[in-house]
mmCIF file of C-alpha atoms and ligand atoms in Angstrom:
data_model
loop_
_atom_site.group_PDB
_atom_site.id
_atom_site.type_symbol
_atom_site.label_atom_id
_atom_site.label_comp_id
_atom_site.label_asym_id
_atom_site.label_seq_id
_atom_site.Cartn_x
_atom_site.Cartn_y
_atom_site.Cartn_z
ATOM 1 C CA MET A 1342 -14.957 -4.036 -8.466
ATOM 2 C CA THR A 1343 -17.813 -6.270 -7.340
ATOM 3 C CA LYS A 1344 -21.119 -5.797 -9.089
ATOM 4 C CA PRO A 1345 -24.309 -4.864 -7.178
ATOM 5 C CA ARG A 1346 -26.416 -7.885 -6.244
ATOM 6 C CA ILE A 1347 -29.927 -8.383 -7.550
ATOM 7 C CA LEU A 1348 -32.530 -11.114 -7.310
ATOM 8 C CA VAL A 1349 -34.736 -12.387 -10.141
ATOM 9 C CA ALA A 1350 -37.612 -13.977 -8.254
ATOM 10 C CA ARG A 1351 -39.097 -16.197 -10.992
ATOM 11 C CA ALA A 1352 -37.804 -18.091 -14.028
ATOM 12 C CA ILE A 1353 -37.477 -15.747 -16.979
ATOM 13 C CA PHE A 1354 -36.058 -15.623 -20.538
ATOM 14 C CA PRO A 1355 -32.331 -16.546 -20.478
ATOM 15 C CA GLU A 1356 -31.495 -13.443 -22.554
ATOM 16 C CA ILE A 1357 -32.957 -11.248 -19.809
ATOM 17 C CA ILE A 1358 -30.749 -12.932 -17.198
ATOM 18 C CA ALA A 1359 -27.750 -12.465 -19.532
ATOM 19 C CA LYS A 1360 -28.560 -8.762 -19.994
ATOM 20 C CA LEU A 1361 -28.880 -8.227 -16.235
ATOM 21 C CA ALA A 1362 -25.648 -10.153 -15.623
ATOM 22 C CA GLU A 1363 -23.721 -7.516 -17.661
ATOM 23 C CA HIS A 1364 -24.441 -5.066 -14.845
ATOM 24 C CA PHE A 1365 -25.200 -7.115 -11.757
ATOM 25 C CA GLU A 1366 -24.382 -10.242 -9.811
ATOM 26 C CA VAL A 1367 -27.673 -12.047 -10.408
ATOM 27 C CA GLU A 1368 -29.285 -14.657 -8.181
ATOM 28 C CA SER A 1369 -32.000 -16.208 -10.329
ATOM 29 C CA ASN A 1370 -34.611 -18.921 -9.938
ATOM 30 C CA PRO A 1371 -34.309 -21.192 -12.994
ATOM 31 C CA SER A 1372 -36.326 -23.982 -11.353
ATOM 32 C CA ASP A 1373 -39.153 -21.428 -10.867
ATOM 33 C CA GLU A 1374 -39.800 -22.450 -7.280
ATOM 34 C CA ILE A 1375 -42.447 -20.277 -5.597
ATOM 35 C CA TRP A 1376 -40.675 -18.964 -2.510
ATOM 36 C CA THR A 1377 -42.413 -18.387 0.776
ATOM 37 C CA LYS A 1378 -42.417 -14.872 2.133
ATOM 38 C CA ALA A 1379 -39.632 -15.852 4.591
ATOM 39 C CA GLN A 1380 -37.527 -17.333 1.771
ATOM 40 C CA LEU A 1381 -37.996 -14.216 -0.379
ATOM 41 C CA ALA A 1382 -37.092 -11.973 2.572
ATOM 42 C CA ALA A 1383 -33.959 -14.023 3.307
ATOM 43 C CA LYS A 1384 -32.833 -13.817 -0.325
ATOM 44 C CA LEU A 1385 -33.316 -10.037 -0.316
ATOM 45 C CA ALA A 1386 -31.078 -9.488 2.731
ATOM 46 C CA ASP A 1387 -28.026 -8.665 0.575
ATOM 47 C CA LYS A 1388 -29.726 -7.401 -2.620
ATOM 48 C CA VAL A 1389 -30.098 -3.868 -4.012
ATOM 49 C CA GLY A 1390 -32.713 -4.771 -6.583
ATOM 50 C CA VAL A 1391 -35.355 -7.383 -7.300
ATOM 51 C CA PHE A 1392 -37.161 -8.421 -10.489
ATOM 52 C CA THR A 1393 -40.662 -9.489 -9.453
ATOM 53 C CA THR A 1394 -43.830 -10.790 -11.033
ATOM 54 C CA GLY A 1395 -47.358 -10.644 -9.637
ATOM 55 C CA SER A 1396 -46.616 -13.625 -7.392
ATOM 56 C CA GLU A 1397 -44.161 -11.798 -5.095
ATOM 57 C CA ARG A 1398 -45.734 -9.671 -2.376
ATOM 58 C CA ILE A 1399 -43.486 -6.785 -1.338
ATOM 59 C CA ASP A 1400 -44.685 -5.336 1.961
ATOM 60 C CA ALA A 1401 -43.300 -3.749 5.127
ATOM 61 C CA GLU A 1402 -42.272 -7.128 6.573
ATOM 62 C CA VAL A 1403 -40.258 -8.103 3.485
ATOM 63 C CA LEU A 1404 -38.772 -4.600 3.203
ATOM 64 C CA ALA A 1405 -37.645 -4.702 6.846
ATOM 65 C CA ALA A 1406 -35.537 -7.750 5.993
ATOM 66 C CA ALA A 1407 -33.971 -6.012 2.971
ATOM 67 C CA PRO A 1408 -31.888 -3.101 4.285
ATOM 68 C CA HIS A 1409 -29.950 -2.578 1.034
ATOM 69 C CA LEU A 1410 -32.914 -2.797 -1.341
ATOM 70 C CA LYS A 1411 -33.392 0.188 -3.680
ATOM 71 C CA ILE A 1412 -35.770 -1.034 -6.376
ATOM 72 C CA CYS A 1413 -38.481 -3.630 -7.057
ATOM 73 C CA ALA A 1414 -39.159 -3.928 -10.785
ATOM 74 C CA ASN A 1415 -42.456 -5.660 -11.520
ATOM 75 C CA MET A 1416 -42.934 -7.524 -14.784
ATOM 76 C CA ALA A 1417 -46.615 -6.543 -14.857
ATOM 77 C CA VAL A 1418 -48.633 -3.401 -15.403
ATOM 78 C CA GLY A 1419 -50.699 -4.185 -12.283
ATOM 79 C CA TYR A 1420 -48.812 -3.753 -9.021
ATOM 80 C CA ASN A 1421 -51.245 -4.718 -6.294
ATOM 81 C CA ASN A 1422 -48.517 -7.116 -5.079
ATOM 82 C CA PHE A 1423 -46.603 -3.987 -3.972
ATOM 83 C CA ASP A 1424 -47.399 -2.023 -0.826
ATOM 84 C CA VAL A 1425 -46.287 1.210 -2.482
ATOM 85 C CA ASP A 1426 -46.678 3.276 0.701
ATOM 86 C CA ALA A 1427 -44.426 0.877 2.613
ATOM 87 C CA MET A 1428 -41.917 0.978 -0.248
ATOM 88 C CA THR A 1429 -41.888 4.774 -0.275
ATOM 89 C CA ALA A 1430 -41.446 4.811 3.518
ATOM 90 C CA ALA A 1431 -38.497 2.433 3.128
ATOM 91 C CA GLY A 1432 -37.007 4.533 0.286
ATOM 92 C CA VAL A 1433 -37.506 1.687 -2.200
ATOM 93 C CA LEU A 1434 -38.576 2.505 -5.759
ATOM 94 C CA GLY A 1435 -41.284 0.445 -7.430
ATOM 95 C CA THR A 1436 -41.620 0.185 -11.203
ATOM 96 C CA ASN A 1437 -44.248 -1.554 -13.339
ATOM 97 C CA ALA A 1438 -44.474 -2.556 -17.007
ATOM 98 C CA PRO A 1439 -47.166 -0.463 -18.717
ATOM 99 C CA ASP A 1440 -47.854 0.133 -22.435
ATOM 100 C CA VAL A 1441 -45.905 -2.814 -23.856
ATOM 101 C CA LEU A 1442 -48.809 -5.190 -23.128
ATOM 102 C CA THR A 1443 -51.771 -2.944 -23.966
ATOM 103 C CA GLU A 1444 -52.722 -4.259 -27.419
ATOM 104 C CA THR A 1445 -51.937 -7.906 -26.635
ATOM 105 C CA THR A 1446 -54.086 -7.766 -23.506
ATOM 106 C CA ALA A 1447 -56.906 -5.973 -25.334
ATOM 107 C CA ASP A 1448 -56.765 -8.715 -28.019
ATOM 108 C CA PHE A 1449 -57.166 -11.330 -25.307
ATOM 109 C CA GLY A 1450 -60.026 -9.475 -23.621
ATOM 110 C CA PHE A 1451 -61.830 -9.543 -26.918
ATOM 111 C CA ALA A 1452 -60.971 -13.197 -27.528
ATOM 112 C CA LEU A 1453 -62.358 -14.128 -24.106
ATOM 113 C CA LEU A 1454 -65.507 -12.110 -24.785
ATOM 114 C CA MET A 1455 -66.024 -13.863 -28.128
ATOM 115 C CA ALA A 1456 -65.340 -17.291 -26.626
ATOM 116 C CA THR A 1457 -67.795 -16.615 -23.797
ATOM 117 C CA ALA A 1458 -70.636 -15.179 -25.887
ATOM 118 C CA ARG A 1459 -70.289 -17.862 -28.596
ATOM 119 C CA ARG A 1460 -69.770 -20.773 -26.148
ATOM 120 C CA LEU A 1461 -66.505 -21.762 -27.781
ATOM 121 C CA THR A 1462 -64.886 -23.943 -25.126
ATOM 122 C CA GLU A 1463 -68.140 -25.524 -23.980
ATOM 123 C CA SER A 1464 -68.911 -26.641 -27.535
ATOM 124 C CA GLU A 1465 -65.366 -27.878 -28.102
ATOM 125 C CA HIS A 1466 -65.517 -30.015 -24.951
ATOM 126 C CA TYR A 1467 -68.813 -31.459 -26.202
ATOM 127 C CA LEU A 1468 -67.269 -32.355 -29.549
ATOM 128 C CA ARG A 1469 -64.099 -33.837 -28.031
ATOM 129 C CA ALA A 1470 -66.223 -35.949 -25.678
ATOM 130 C CA GLY A 1471 -67.798 -37.585 -28.748
ATOM 131 C CA ARG A 1472 -71.241 -36.209 -27.934
ATOM 132 C CA TRP A 1473 -71.828 -34.554 -31.359
ATOM 133 C CA THR A 1474 -74.092 -37.008 -33.148
ATOM 134 C CA LYS A 1475 -76.341 -34.603 -35.069
ATOM 135 C CA TRP A 1476 -76.866 -30.910 -35.849
ATOM 136 C CA SER A 1477 -79.790 -29.181 -34.175
ATOM 137 C CA TYR A 1478 -81.259 -25.712 -34.620
ATOM 138 C CA ASP A 1479 -80.393 -24.412 -31.150
ATOM 139 C CA MET A 1480 -77.147 -26.254 -30.519
ATOM 140 C CA PHE A 1481 -74.786 -23.961 -28.589
ATOM 141 C CA SER A 1482 -76.693 -20.840 -29.564
ATOM 142 C CA GLY A 1483 -75.036 -17.904 -27.875
ATOM 143 C CA SER A 1484 -75.361 -14.152 -28.113
ATOM 144 C CA ASP A 1485 -74.135 -11.713 -30.749
ATOM 145 C CA ILE A 1486 -71.111 -9.518 -30.375
ATOM 146 C CA HIS A 1487 -71.595 -7.320 -33.443
ATOM 147 C CA GLY A 1488 -74.110 -4.544 -32.941
ATOM 148 C CA SER A 1489 -74.515 -5.264 -29.216
ATOM 149 C CA THR A 1490 -73.788 -2.927 -26.305
ATOM 150 C CA LEU A 1491 -70.356 -3.378 -24.752
ATOM 151 C CA GLY A 1492 -69.881 -2.042 -21.221
ATOM 152 C CA ILE A 1493 -66.294 -1.494 -20.070
ATOM 153 C CA ILE A 1494 -65.491 -0.896 -16.413
ATOM 154 C CA GLY A 1495 -62.019 0.653 -16.133
ATOM 155 C CA MET A 1496 -61.134 2.796 -19.126
ATOM 156 C CA GLY A 1497 -57.338 2.934 -18.980
ATOM 157 C CA ARG A 1498 -55.132 1.996 -21.911
ATOM 158 C CA ILE A 1499 -56.342 -1.616 -22.104
ATOM 159 C CA GLY A 1500 -60.000 -0.611 -21.702
ATOM 160 C CA GLN A 1501 -59.581 1.871 -24.539
ATOM 161 C CA GLY A 1502 -58.016 -0.833 -26.715
ATOM 162 C CA ILE A 1503 -61.033 -3.074 -26.116
ATOM 163 C CA ALA A 1504 -63.427 -0.176 -26.820
ATOM 164 C CA LYS A 1505 -61.757 0.491 -30.187
ATOM 165 C CA ARG A 1506 -61.906 -3.159 -31.168
ATOM 166 C CA GLY A 1507 -65.600 -3.272 -30.264
ATOM 167 C CA ALA A 1508 -66.655 0.021 -31.826
ATOM 168 C CA HIS A 1509 -64.525 0.039 -34.970
ATOM 169 C CA GLY A 1510 -64.239 -3.690 -35.634
ATOM 170 C CA PHE A 1511 -67.609 -5.048 -34.548
ATOM 171 C CA GLY A 1512 -69.948 -2.051 -34.718
ATOM 172 C CA MET A 1513 -70.657 -2.278 -30.991
ATOM 173 C CA ASN A 1514 -72.273 0.496 -29.023
ATOM 174 C CA VAL A 1515 -69.587 1.125 -26.372
ATOM 175 C CA ILE A 1516 -70.395 2.534 -22.938
ATOM 176 C CA TYR A 1517 -67.893 2.798 -20.106
ATOM 177 C CA HIS A 1518 -67.541 3.624 -16.451
ATOM 178 C CA ASN A 1519 -64.311 4.824 -14.896
ATOM 179 C CA ARG A 1520 -63.154 6.785 -11.848
ATOM 180 C CA SER A 1521 -62.731 9.790 -14.147
ATOM 181 C CA ARG A 1522 -64.276 10.536 -17.504
ATOM 182 C CA LEU A 1523 -61.984 10.507 -20.574
ATOM 183 C CA ASP A 1524 -61.481 13.781 -22.414
ATOM 184 C CA ALA A 1525 -63.685 14.368 -25.455
ATOM 185 C CA ALA A 1526 -60.966 13.512 -28.004
ATOM 186 C CA LEU A 1527 -60.257 10.117 -26.395
ATOM 187 C CA GLU A 1528 -63.971 9.358 -26.095
ATOM 188 C CA ALA A 1529 -64.402 10.135 -29.800
ATOM 189 C CA ASP A 1530 -61.404 7.967 -30.684
ATOM 190 C CA CYS A 1531 -62.894 5.040 -28.756
ATOM 191 C CA LYS A 1532 -66.467 5.872 -29.856
ATOM 192 C CA ALA A 1533 -67.388 5.361 -26.202
ATOM 193 C CA SER A 1534 -69.961 7.101 -23.984
ATOM 194 C CA TYR A 1535 -69.519 7.641 -20.256
ATOM 195 C CA VAL A 1536 -72.340 6.264 -18.074
ATOM 196 C CA SER A 1537 -72.883 5.559 -14.377
ATOM 197 C CA LYS A 1538 -71.964 2.104 -13.105
ATOM 198 C CA GLU A 1539 -75.636 1.337 -12.563
ATOM 199 C CA THR A 1540 -76.619 2.308 -16.133
ATOM 200 C CA LEU A 1541 -73.749 0.232 -17.493
ATOM 201 C CA LEU A 1542 -74.770 -2.832 -15.480
ATOM 202 C CA LYS A 1543 -78.404 -2.511 -16.546
ATOM 203 C CA THR A 1544 -77.901 -1.789 -20.254
ATOM 204 C CA ALA A 1545 -74.772 -3.618 -21.417
ATOM 205 C CA ASP A 1546 -75.135 -6.898 -23.315
ATOM 206 C CA HIS A 1547 -71.539 -7.726 -22.442
ATOM 207 C CA ILE A 1548 -69.346 -6.342 -19.673
ATOM 208 C CA VAL A 1549 -65.545 -6.386 -19.634
ATOM 209 C CA LEU A 1550 -63.645 -5.550 -16.432
ATOM 210 C CA VAL A 1551 -60.250 -3.878 -16.790
ATOM 211 C CA VAL A 1552 -60.055 -1.916 -13.545
ATOM 212 C CA PRO A 1553 -56.855 -2.009 -11.400
ATOM 213 C CA TYR A 1554 -57.206 -3.837 -8.088
ATOM 214 C CA SER A 1555 -57.255 -1.774 -4.887
ATOM 215 C CA ALA A 1556 -59.227 -1.780 -1.642
ATOM 216 C CA ALA A 1557 -61.695 0.558 -3.382
ATOM 217 C CA SER A 1558 -62.202 -1.761 -6.368
ATOM 218 C CA HIS A 1559 -62.524 -4.970 -4.290
ATOM 219 C CA HIS A 1560 -65.710 -6.783 -5.375
ATOM 220 C CA THR A 1561 -66.627 -4.155 -7.970
ATOM 221 C CA ILE A 1562 -68.957 -6.929 -9.126
ATOM 222 C CA GLY A 1563 -70.807 -8.728 -6.323
ATOM 223 C CA ALA A 1564 -74.307 -10.123 -5.842
ATOM 224 C CA ALA A 1565 -75.982 -6.686 -6.038
ATOM 225 C CA GLU A 1566 -74.251 -5.783 -9.305
ATOM 226 C CA LEU A 1567 -74.904 -9.209 -10.857
ATOM 227 C CA ALA A 1568 -78.595 -8.750 -10.007
ATOM 228 C CA LEU A 1569 -78.679 -5.563 -12.098
ATOM 229 C CA MET A 1570 -77.227 -7.240 -15.201
ATOM 230 C CA LYS A 1571 -79.377 -8.564 -18.063
ATOM 231 C CA PRO A 1572 -80.074 -12.318 -17.784
ATOM 232 C CA SER A 1573 -78.634 -12.609 -21.313
ATOM 233 C CA ALA A 1574 -75.409 -10.751 -20.413
ATOM 234 C CA CYS A 1575 -71.825 -12.042 -20.448
ATOM 235 C CA LEU A 1576 -69.227 -10.863 -17.922
ATOM 236 C CA VAL A 1577 -65.486 -10.935 -18.697
ATOM 237 C CA ASN A 1578 -62.763 -10.340 -16.090
ATOM 238 C CA ILE A 1579 -59.205 -9.764 -17.314
ATOM 239 C CA ALA A 1580 -58.389 -7.332 -14.481
ATOM 240 C CA ARG A 1581 -57.517 -9.060 -11.191
ATOM 241 C CA GLY A 1582 -58.945 -11.659 -8.906
ATOM 242 C CA GLY A 1583 -60.947 -9.887 -6.198
ATOM 243 C CA ILE A 1584 -62.549 -7.420 -8.630
ATOM 244 C CA VAL A 1585 -65.358 -9.994 -8.867
ATOM 245 C CA ASP A 1586 -66.871 -11.831 -5.913
ATOM 246 C CA ASP A 1587 -66.282 -15.335 -7.319
ATOM 247 C CA VAL A 1588 -68.747 -16.982 -4.911
ATOM 248 C CA ALA A 1589 -71.546 -14.610 -5.946
ATOM 249 C CA LEU A 1590 -70.618 -15.055 -9.623
ATOM 250 C CA ALA A 1591 -70.676 -18.851 -9.403
ATOM 251 C CA ALA A 1592 -74.144 -18.670 -7.816
ATOM 252 C CA ALA A 1593 -75.406 -16.289 -10.532
ATOM 253 C CA LEU A 1594 -74.026 -18.516 -13.301
ATOM 254 C CA LYS A 1595 -75.494 -21.625 -11.705
ATOM 255 C CA ASP A 1596 -78.965 -20.037 -11.465
ATOM 256 C CA LYS A 1597 -78.593 -18.572 -15.004
ATOM 257 C CA ARG A 1598 -79.116 -15.082 -13.590
ATOM 258 C CA ILE A 1599 -76.531 -14.031 -16.194
ATOM 259 C CA ALA A 1600 -75.771 -16.040 -19.340
ATOM 260 C CA ALA A 1601 -72.060 -16.658 -19.055
ATOM 261 C CA ALA A 1602 -68.680 -15.436 -17.835
ATOM 262 C CA GLY A 1603 -65.121 -15.438 -19.134
ATOM 263 C CA LEU A 1604 -62.478 -15.335 -16.426
ATOM 264 C CA ASP A 1605 -58.705 -14.984 -16.771
ATOM 265 C CA VAL A 1606 -58.161 -13.998 -13.124
ATOM 266 C CA PHE A 1607 -59.469 -15.420 -9.847
ATOM 267 C CA GLU A 1608 -59.677 -14.678 -6.150
ATOM 268 C CA GLY A 1609 -56.814 -16.612 -4.539
ATOM 269 C CA GLU A 1610 -55.374 -17.782 -7.896
ATOM 270 C CA PRO A 1611 -53.880 -20.154 -8.934
ATOM 271 C CA LYS A 1612 -56.665 -21.766 -6.888
ATOM 272 C CA VAL A 1613 -60.044 -21.486 -8.630
ATOM 273 C CA HIS A 1614 -63.328 -21.644 -6.737
ATOM 274 C CA PRO A 1615 -64.508 -25.273 -7.131
ATOM 275 C CA ASP A 1616 -68.050 -24.207 -8.143
ATOM 276 C CA LEU A 1617 -66.667 -22.375 -11.179
ATOM 277 C CA LEU A 1618 -64.916 -25.565 -12.318
ATOM 278 C CA THR A 1619 -68.187 -27.470 -12.435
ATOM 279 C CA LEU A 1620 -70.156 -24.915 -14.489
ATOM 280 C CA SER A 1621 -70.389 -25.123 -18.280
ATOM 281 C CA ASN A 1622 -71.319 -21.453 -18.850
ATOM 282 C CA VAL A 1623 -67.916 -20.088 -17.868
ATOM 283 C CA VAL A 1624 -64.705 -19.923 -19.907
ATOM 284 C CA LEU A 1625 -61.662 -20.242 -17.645
ATOM 285 C CA THR A 1626 -58.068 -19.326 -18.563
ATOM 286 C CA PRO A 1627 -54.976 -19.237 -16.296
ATOM 287 C CA HIS A 1628 -54.074 -15.504 -16.233
ATOM 288 C CA ILE A 1629 -52.694 -15.414 -19.782
ATOM 289 C CA ALA A 1630 -54.052 -12.126 -21.157
ATOM 290 C CA SER A 1631 -50.552 -10.745 -21.818
ATOM 291 C CA ALA A 1632 -49.089 -14.085 -22.883
ATOM 292 C CA THR A 1633 -47.596 -13.732 -26.337
ATOM 293 C CA VAL A 1634 -43.880 -14.309 -26.787
ATOM 294 C CA PRO A 1635 -43.086 -10.770 -28.033
ATOM 295 C CA THR A 1636 -45.161 -9.115 -25.302
ATOM 296 C CA ARG A 1637 -43.806 -11.194 -22.428
ATOM 297 C CA LEU A 1638 -40.303 -10.461 -23.748
ATOM 298 C CA ALA A 1639 -41.089 -6.735 -23.933
ATOM 299 C CA MET A 1640 -42.465 -6.800 -20.364
ATOM 300 C CA ALA A 1641 -39.360 -8.605 -19.086
ATOM 301 C CA ASN A 1642 -37.073 -6.194 -20.968
ATOM 302 C CA LEU A 1643 -38.887 -3.212 -19.462
ATOM 303 C CA ALA A 1644 -38.528 -4.610 -15.937
ATOM 304 C CA ALA A 1645 -34.817 -5.306 -16.592
ATOM 305 C CA ASP A 1646 -34.297 -1.831 -18.076
ATOM 306 C CA ASN A 1647 -35.886 -0.304 -14.986
ATOM 307 C CA LEU A 1648 -33.358 -2.147 -12.797
ATOM 308 C CA ILE A 1649 -30.437 -1.169 -15.022
ATOM 309 C CA GLY A 1650 -31.642 2.420 -15.487
ATOM 310 C CA TYR A 1651 -32.188 3.079 -11.796
ATOM 311 C CA LEU A 1652 -29.245 1.223 -10.326
ATOM 312 C CA THR A 1653 -26.652 2.460 -12.857
ATOM 313 C CA LYS A 1654 -27.927 5.963 -13.783
ATOM 314 C CA ASN A 1655 -30.665 6.821 -11.275
ATOM 315 C CA MET A 1656 -33.040 6.861 -14.273
ATOM 316 C CA PRO A 1657 -35.858 4.312 -14.113
ATOM 317 C CA LEU A 1658 -38.218 4.194 -17.110
ATOM 318 C CA THR A 1659 -41.602 3.643 -15.459
ATOM 319 C CA PRO A 1660 -41.446 4.597 -11.763
ATOM 320 C CA LEU A 1661 -44.494 4.263 -9.509
ATOM 321 C CA ASN A 1662 -43.313 6.286 -6.492
ATOM 322 C CA ARG A 1663 -41.197 8.959 -8.147
ATOM 323 C CA ALA A 1664 -40.691 10.753 -4.797
ATOM 324 C CA VAL A 1665 -38.133 8.101 -3.840
ATOM 325 C CA ILE A 1666 -35.832 9.073 -6.733
ATOM 326 C CA ALA A 1667 -35.472 12.615 -5.489
ATOM 327 C CA ILE A 1668 -34.628 11.438 -1.958
ATOM 328 C CA LYS A 1669 -31.819 9.133 -3.107
HETATM 329 C C1 8YV B 1913 -48.844 -10.609 -15.853
HETATM 330 C C2 8YV B 1913 -50.734 -8.926 -15.490
HETATM 331 O O1 8YV B 1913 -48.686 -11.712 -16.654
HETATM 332 O O2 8YV B 1913 -49.419 -7.118 -16.230
HETATM 333 C C3 8YV B 1913 -50.254 -7.516 -15.432
HETATM 334 O O3 8YV B 1913 -50.737 -6.774 -14.564
HETATM 335 O O4 8YV B 1913 -51.684 -9.268 -14.877
HETATM 336 C C4 8YV B 1913 -50.076 -9.935 -16.371
HETATM 337 O O5 8YV B 1913 -49.777 -9.337 -17.595
HETATM 338 C C5 8YV B 1913 -48.816 -11.082 -14.424
HETATM 339 O O6 8YV B 1913 -49.166 -10.121 -13.509
HETATM 340 C C6 8YV B 1913 -47.439 -11.626 -14.073
HETATM 341 O O7 8YV B 1913 -46.558 -10.671 -13.602
#
């Protein structure tokens, strides 16, 4: 009996390919070429499943070229690369990779906050350039993390992980804004208080963005919001490009209207706005918040297990549009 055909759209751990190959005929992408939309659509013409990452956009046009497709398994918790409505209309299940990356990503959010507030990369570049000739009293003075007010926008699992690190580890006063308020037990666990977006912007010493990307969250931080922030404040974005208006942020950083920013995600990434590259008060990392070996392996395993679970037993682990399962 021939095995069902699936596509793995990006290079991935060999053991994940081997695991998938026990169940499926796998077309993979070991050279990690980034396919155009037309190439991806052509490759999906005879596939029942696809393993995607954030770089593959699955929309109505791609789905129309994939008549046999039943599942798209994303190796990411965020799934703004999926048009979920179009997938549901086409009877295609989407799955994401939640939970397995929560603590690793919260660790990184905190690392980026620390690096930004304490001017870590800026000072390292200075040292490496051979410019450190003497100590001085105000050299690379930044702002404190401990005891300061941490504002978190987006209080899902990762936001809660960052809140706990701040409140329990660094004695921070944690305030948050979210579409819905957490229940009292979760708030107590995170030692976090719910405030309006405006109060958060005005009172936080440091702001971390962990909100999922959608049309509604586009430019959650733009010129108006940056104007409300303290001039001493740091802004950290580990959510998605497009949550921050990068042009407005670059202007605010240039004019020192806020102190500094730490960015792991960018509008139009992997391109980065050229103004950000020239500024010293911004820490820039290439979308690596979930990048530890065990976590990336866990994410890849979860995506693979969603493909295997759905295509062999009709039982995906982390479905996004559950309605599709009932229809099939
Ligand atoms: C991924 C992420 O590395 O999970 C997410 O939503 O942003 C990252 O952890 C990236 O999306 C690649 O799939």
